[in-house]
JSON list of C-alpha atoms in Angstrom, two decimals:
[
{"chain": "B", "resi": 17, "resn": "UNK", "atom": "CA", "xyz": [-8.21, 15.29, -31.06]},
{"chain": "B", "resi": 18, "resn": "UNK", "atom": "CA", "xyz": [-6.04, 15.74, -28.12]},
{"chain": "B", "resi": 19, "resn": "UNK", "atom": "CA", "xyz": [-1.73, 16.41, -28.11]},
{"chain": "B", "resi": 20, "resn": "UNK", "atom": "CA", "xyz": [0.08, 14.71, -25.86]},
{"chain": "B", "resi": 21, "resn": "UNK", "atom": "CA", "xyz": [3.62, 15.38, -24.55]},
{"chain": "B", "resi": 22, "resn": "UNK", "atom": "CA", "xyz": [5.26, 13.48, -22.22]},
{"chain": "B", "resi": 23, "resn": "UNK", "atom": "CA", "xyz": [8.63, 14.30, -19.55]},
{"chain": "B", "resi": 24, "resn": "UNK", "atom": "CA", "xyz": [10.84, 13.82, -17.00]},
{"chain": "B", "resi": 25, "resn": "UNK", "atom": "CA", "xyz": [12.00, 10.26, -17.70]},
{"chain": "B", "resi": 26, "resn": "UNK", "atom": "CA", "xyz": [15.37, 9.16, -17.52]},
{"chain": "B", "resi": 27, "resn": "UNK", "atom": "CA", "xyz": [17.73, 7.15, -15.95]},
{"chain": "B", "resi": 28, "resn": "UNK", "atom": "CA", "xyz": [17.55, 6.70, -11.76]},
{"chain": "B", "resi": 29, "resn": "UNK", "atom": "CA", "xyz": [19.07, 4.41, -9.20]},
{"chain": "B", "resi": 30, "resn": "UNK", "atom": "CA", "xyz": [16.58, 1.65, -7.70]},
{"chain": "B", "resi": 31, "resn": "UNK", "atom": "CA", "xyz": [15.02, 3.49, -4.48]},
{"chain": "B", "resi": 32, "resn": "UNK", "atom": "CA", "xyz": [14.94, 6.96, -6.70]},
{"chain": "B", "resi": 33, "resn": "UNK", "atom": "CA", "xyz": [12.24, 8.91, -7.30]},
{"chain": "B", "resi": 34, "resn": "UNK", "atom": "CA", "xyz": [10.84, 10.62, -10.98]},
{"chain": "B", "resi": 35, "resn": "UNK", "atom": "CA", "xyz": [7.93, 12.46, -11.65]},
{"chain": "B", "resi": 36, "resn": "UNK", "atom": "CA", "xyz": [6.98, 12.02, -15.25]},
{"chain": "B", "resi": 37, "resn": "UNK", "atom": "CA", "xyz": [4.48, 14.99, -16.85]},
{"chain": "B", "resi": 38, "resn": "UNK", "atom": "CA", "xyz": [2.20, 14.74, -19.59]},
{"chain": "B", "resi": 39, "resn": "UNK", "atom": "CA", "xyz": [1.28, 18.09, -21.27]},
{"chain": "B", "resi": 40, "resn": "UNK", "atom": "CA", "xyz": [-2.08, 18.15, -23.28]},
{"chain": "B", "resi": 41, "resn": "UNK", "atom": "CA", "xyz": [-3.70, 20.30, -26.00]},
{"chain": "B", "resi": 42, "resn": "UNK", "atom": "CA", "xyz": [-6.47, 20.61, -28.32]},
{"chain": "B", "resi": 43, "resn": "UNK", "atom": "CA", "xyz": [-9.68, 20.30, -26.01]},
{"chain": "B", "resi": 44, "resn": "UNK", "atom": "CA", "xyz": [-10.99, 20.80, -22.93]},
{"chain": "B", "resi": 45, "resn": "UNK", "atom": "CA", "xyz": [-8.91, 18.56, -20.81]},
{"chain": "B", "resi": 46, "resn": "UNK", "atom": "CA", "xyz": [-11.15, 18.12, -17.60]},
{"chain": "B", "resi": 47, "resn": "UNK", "atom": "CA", "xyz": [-13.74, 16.12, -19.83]},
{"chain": "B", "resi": 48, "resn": "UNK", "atom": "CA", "xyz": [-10.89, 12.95, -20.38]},
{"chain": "B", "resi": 49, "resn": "UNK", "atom": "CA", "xyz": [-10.29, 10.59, -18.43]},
{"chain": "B", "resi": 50, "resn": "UNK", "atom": "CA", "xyz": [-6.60, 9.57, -18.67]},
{"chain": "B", "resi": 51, "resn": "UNK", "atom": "CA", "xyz": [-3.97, 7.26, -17.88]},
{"chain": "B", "resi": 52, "resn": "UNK", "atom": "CA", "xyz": [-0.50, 5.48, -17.53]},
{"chain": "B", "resi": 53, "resn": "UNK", "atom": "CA", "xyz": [0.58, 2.88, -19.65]},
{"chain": "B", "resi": 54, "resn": "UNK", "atom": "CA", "xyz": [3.90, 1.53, -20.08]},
{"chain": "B", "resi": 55, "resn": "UNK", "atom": "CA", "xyz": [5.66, -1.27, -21.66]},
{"chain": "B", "resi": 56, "resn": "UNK", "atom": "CA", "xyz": [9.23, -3.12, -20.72]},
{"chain": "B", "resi": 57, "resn": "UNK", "atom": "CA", "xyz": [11.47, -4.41, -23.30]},
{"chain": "B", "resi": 58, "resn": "UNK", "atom": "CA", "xyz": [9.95, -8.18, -24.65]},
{"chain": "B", "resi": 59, "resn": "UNK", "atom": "CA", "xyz": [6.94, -7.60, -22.08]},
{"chain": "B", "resi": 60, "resn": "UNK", "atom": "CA", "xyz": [3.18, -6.47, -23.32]},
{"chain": "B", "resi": 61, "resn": "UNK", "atom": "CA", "xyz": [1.60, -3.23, -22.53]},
{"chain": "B", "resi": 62, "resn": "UNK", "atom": "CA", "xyz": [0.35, -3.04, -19.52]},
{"chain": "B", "resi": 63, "resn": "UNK", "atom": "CA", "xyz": [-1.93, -0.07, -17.61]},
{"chain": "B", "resi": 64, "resn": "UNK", "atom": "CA", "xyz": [-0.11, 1.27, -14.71]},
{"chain": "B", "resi": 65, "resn": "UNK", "atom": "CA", "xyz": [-2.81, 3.93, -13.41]},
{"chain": "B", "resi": 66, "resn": "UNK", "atom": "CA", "xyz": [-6.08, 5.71, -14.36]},
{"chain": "B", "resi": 67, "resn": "UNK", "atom": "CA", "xyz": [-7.55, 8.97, -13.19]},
{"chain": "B", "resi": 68, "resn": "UNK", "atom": "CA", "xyz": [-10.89, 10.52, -13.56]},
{"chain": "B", "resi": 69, "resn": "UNK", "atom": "CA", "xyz": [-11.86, 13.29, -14.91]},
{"chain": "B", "resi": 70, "resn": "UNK", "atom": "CA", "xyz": [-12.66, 14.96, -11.57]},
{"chain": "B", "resi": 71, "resn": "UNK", "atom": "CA", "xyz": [-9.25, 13.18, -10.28]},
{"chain": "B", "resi": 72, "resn": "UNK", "atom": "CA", "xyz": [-11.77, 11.55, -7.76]},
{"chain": "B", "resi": 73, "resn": "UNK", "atom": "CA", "xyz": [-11.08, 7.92, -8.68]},
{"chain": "B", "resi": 74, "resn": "UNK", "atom": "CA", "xyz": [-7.80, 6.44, -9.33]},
{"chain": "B", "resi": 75, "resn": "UNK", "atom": "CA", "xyz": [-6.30, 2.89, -9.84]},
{"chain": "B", "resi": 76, "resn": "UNK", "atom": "CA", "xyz": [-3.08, 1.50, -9.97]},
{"chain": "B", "resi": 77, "resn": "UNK", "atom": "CA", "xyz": [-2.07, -2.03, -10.89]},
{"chain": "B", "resi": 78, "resn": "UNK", "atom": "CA", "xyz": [-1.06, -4.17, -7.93]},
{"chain": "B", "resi": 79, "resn": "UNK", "atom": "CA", "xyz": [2.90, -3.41, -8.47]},
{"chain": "B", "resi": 80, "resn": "UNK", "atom": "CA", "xyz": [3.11, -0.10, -8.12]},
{"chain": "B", "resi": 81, "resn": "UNK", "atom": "CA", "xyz": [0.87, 0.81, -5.61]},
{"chain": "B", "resi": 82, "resn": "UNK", "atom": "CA", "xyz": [2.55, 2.60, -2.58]},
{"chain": "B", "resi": 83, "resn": "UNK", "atom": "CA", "xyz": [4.91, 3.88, -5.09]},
{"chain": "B", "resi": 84, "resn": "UNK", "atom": "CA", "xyz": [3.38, 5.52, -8.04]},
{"chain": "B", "resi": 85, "resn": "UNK", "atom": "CA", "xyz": [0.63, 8.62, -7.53]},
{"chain": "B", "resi": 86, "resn": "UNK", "atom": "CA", "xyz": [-1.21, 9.41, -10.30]},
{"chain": "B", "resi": 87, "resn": "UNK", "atom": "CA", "xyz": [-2.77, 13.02, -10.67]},
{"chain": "B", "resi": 88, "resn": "UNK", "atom": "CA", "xyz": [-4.39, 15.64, -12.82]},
{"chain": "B", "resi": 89, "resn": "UNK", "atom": "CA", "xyz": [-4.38, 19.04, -12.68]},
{"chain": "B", "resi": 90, "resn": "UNK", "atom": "CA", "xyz": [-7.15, 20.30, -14.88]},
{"chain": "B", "resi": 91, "resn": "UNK", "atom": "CA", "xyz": [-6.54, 24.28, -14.87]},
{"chain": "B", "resi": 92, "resn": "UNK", "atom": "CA", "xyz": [-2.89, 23.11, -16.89]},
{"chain": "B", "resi": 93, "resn": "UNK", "atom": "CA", "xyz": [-4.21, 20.51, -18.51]},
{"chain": "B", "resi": 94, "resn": "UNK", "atom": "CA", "xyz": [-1.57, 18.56, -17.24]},
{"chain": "B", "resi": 95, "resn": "UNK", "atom": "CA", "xyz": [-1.33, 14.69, -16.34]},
{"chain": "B", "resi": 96, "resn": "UNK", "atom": "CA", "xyz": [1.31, 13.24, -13.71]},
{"chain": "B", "resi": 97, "resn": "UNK", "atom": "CA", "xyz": [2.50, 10.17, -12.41]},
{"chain": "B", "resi": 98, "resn": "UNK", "atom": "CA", "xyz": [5.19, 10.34, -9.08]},
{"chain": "B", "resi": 99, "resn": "UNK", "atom": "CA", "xyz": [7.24, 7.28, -8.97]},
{"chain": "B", "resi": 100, "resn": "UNK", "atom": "CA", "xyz": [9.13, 6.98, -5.67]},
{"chain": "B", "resi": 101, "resn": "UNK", "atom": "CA", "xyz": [11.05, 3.90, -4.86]},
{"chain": "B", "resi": 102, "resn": "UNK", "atom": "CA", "xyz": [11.81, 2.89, -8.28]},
{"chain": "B", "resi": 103, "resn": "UNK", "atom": "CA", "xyz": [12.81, -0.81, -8.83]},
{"chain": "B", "resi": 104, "resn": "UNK", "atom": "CA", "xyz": [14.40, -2.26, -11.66]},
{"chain": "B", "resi": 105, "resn": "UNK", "atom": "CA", "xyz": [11.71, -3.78, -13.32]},
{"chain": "B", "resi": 106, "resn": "UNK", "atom": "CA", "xyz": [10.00, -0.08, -13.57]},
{"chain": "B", "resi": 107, "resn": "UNK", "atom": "CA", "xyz": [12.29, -0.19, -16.31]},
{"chain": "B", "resi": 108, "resn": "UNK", "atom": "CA", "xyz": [9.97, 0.98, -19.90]},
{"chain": "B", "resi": 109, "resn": "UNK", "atom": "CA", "xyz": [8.59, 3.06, -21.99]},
{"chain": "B", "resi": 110, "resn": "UNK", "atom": "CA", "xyz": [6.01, 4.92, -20.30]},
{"chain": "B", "resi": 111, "resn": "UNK", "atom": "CA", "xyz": [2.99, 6.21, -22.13]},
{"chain": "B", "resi": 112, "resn": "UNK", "atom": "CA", "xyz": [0.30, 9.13, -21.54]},
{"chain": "B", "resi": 113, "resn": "UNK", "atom": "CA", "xyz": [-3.18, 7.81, -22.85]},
{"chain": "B", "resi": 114, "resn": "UNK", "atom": "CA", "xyz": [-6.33, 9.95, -23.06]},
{"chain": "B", "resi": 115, "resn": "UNK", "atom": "CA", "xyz": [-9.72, 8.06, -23.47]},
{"chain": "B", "resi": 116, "resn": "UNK", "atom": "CA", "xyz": [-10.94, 10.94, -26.11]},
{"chain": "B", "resi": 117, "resn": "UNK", "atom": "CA", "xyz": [-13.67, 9.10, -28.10]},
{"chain": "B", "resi": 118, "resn": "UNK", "atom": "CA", "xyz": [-15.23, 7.68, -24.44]},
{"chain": "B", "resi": 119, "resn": "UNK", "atom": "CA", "xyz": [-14.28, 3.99, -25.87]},
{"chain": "B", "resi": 120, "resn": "UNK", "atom": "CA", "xyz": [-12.24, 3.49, -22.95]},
{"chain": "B", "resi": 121, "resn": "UNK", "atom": "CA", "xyz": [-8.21, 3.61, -22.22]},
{"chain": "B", "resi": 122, "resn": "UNK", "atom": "CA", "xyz": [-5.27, 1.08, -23.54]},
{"chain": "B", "resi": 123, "resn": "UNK", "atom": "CA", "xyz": [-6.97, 1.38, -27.27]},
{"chain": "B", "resi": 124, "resn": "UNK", "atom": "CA", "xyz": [-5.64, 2.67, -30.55]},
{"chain": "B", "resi": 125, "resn": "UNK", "atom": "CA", "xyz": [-9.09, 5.11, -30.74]},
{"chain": "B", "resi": 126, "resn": "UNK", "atom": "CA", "xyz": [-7.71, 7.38, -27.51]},
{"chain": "B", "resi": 127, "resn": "UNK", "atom": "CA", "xyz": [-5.03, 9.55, -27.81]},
{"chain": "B", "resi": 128, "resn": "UNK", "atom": "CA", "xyz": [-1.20, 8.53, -27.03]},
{"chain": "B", "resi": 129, "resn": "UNK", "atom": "CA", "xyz": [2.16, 10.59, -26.23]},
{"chain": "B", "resi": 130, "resn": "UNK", "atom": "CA", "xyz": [5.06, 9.41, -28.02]},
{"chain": "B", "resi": 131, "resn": "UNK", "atom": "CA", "xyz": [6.54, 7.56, -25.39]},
{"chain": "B", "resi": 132, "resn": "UNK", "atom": "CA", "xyz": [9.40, 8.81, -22.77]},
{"chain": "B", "resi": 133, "resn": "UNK", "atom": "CA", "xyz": [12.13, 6.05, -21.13]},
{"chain": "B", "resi": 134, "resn": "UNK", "atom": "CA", "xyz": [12.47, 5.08, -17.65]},
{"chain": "B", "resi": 135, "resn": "UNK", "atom": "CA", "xyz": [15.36, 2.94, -16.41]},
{"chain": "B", "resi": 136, "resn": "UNK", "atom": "CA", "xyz": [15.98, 1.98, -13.18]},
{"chain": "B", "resi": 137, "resn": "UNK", "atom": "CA", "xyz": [19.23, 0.67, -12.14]},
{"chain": "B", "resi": 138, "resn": "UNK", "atom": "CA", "xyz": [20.51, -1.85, -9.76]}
]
């Protein structure tokens, strides 16, 4: 199984910028693909970006792109997402995911950090 650890939330004004980490452990981490999820108060889930194992291939849902740059670097086993020009409705709880069983991300099989807040203010 893989550890994940997620940082750097917190509270920003709208415009800001944050750069959320997610530490991992356990196995090798360049063999996962990973990802971004988070989830606003009374809202579902929803994926915000992806990254392959390689860090070759990323997406990003439609609202956050030209914002949010997701990114891996494999020799720390580390997972990132930079959010620059934060708007209000960033606002959630943002979640590391790791696809460890190959199923695919966004499932209860892969791997999940305990969640770290984000709030944007207006």
């Amino acid at each position: 199984q893989v550890h994940l650890v997620e940082s750097g939330g917190g509270l920003v004004q709208a415009g800001g910028s944050l750069r959320l980490s997610c530490a991992a452990s356990g196995r090798a981490f360049s063999t996962i693909t990973m990802g971004w999820f988070r989830q606003a108060p009374g809202k579902e889930r929803e994926s915000v970006a992806n990254i392959s194992r390689s860090g070759g291939t990323t997406y990003y849902v439609d609202s956050v792109k030209d914002r949010f740059t997701i990114s891996r670097d494999n020799f720390r086993n580390a997972l990132y997402l930079q959010m620059n020009n934060l708007k209000p409705e960033d606002t959630a709880v943002y979640y590391c995911n790791a696809d460890v069983k190959g199923y695919g991300l966004g499932t209860p099989d892969g791997s999940w950090g305990q969640g770290i807040h984000v709030t944007v203010s207006s």
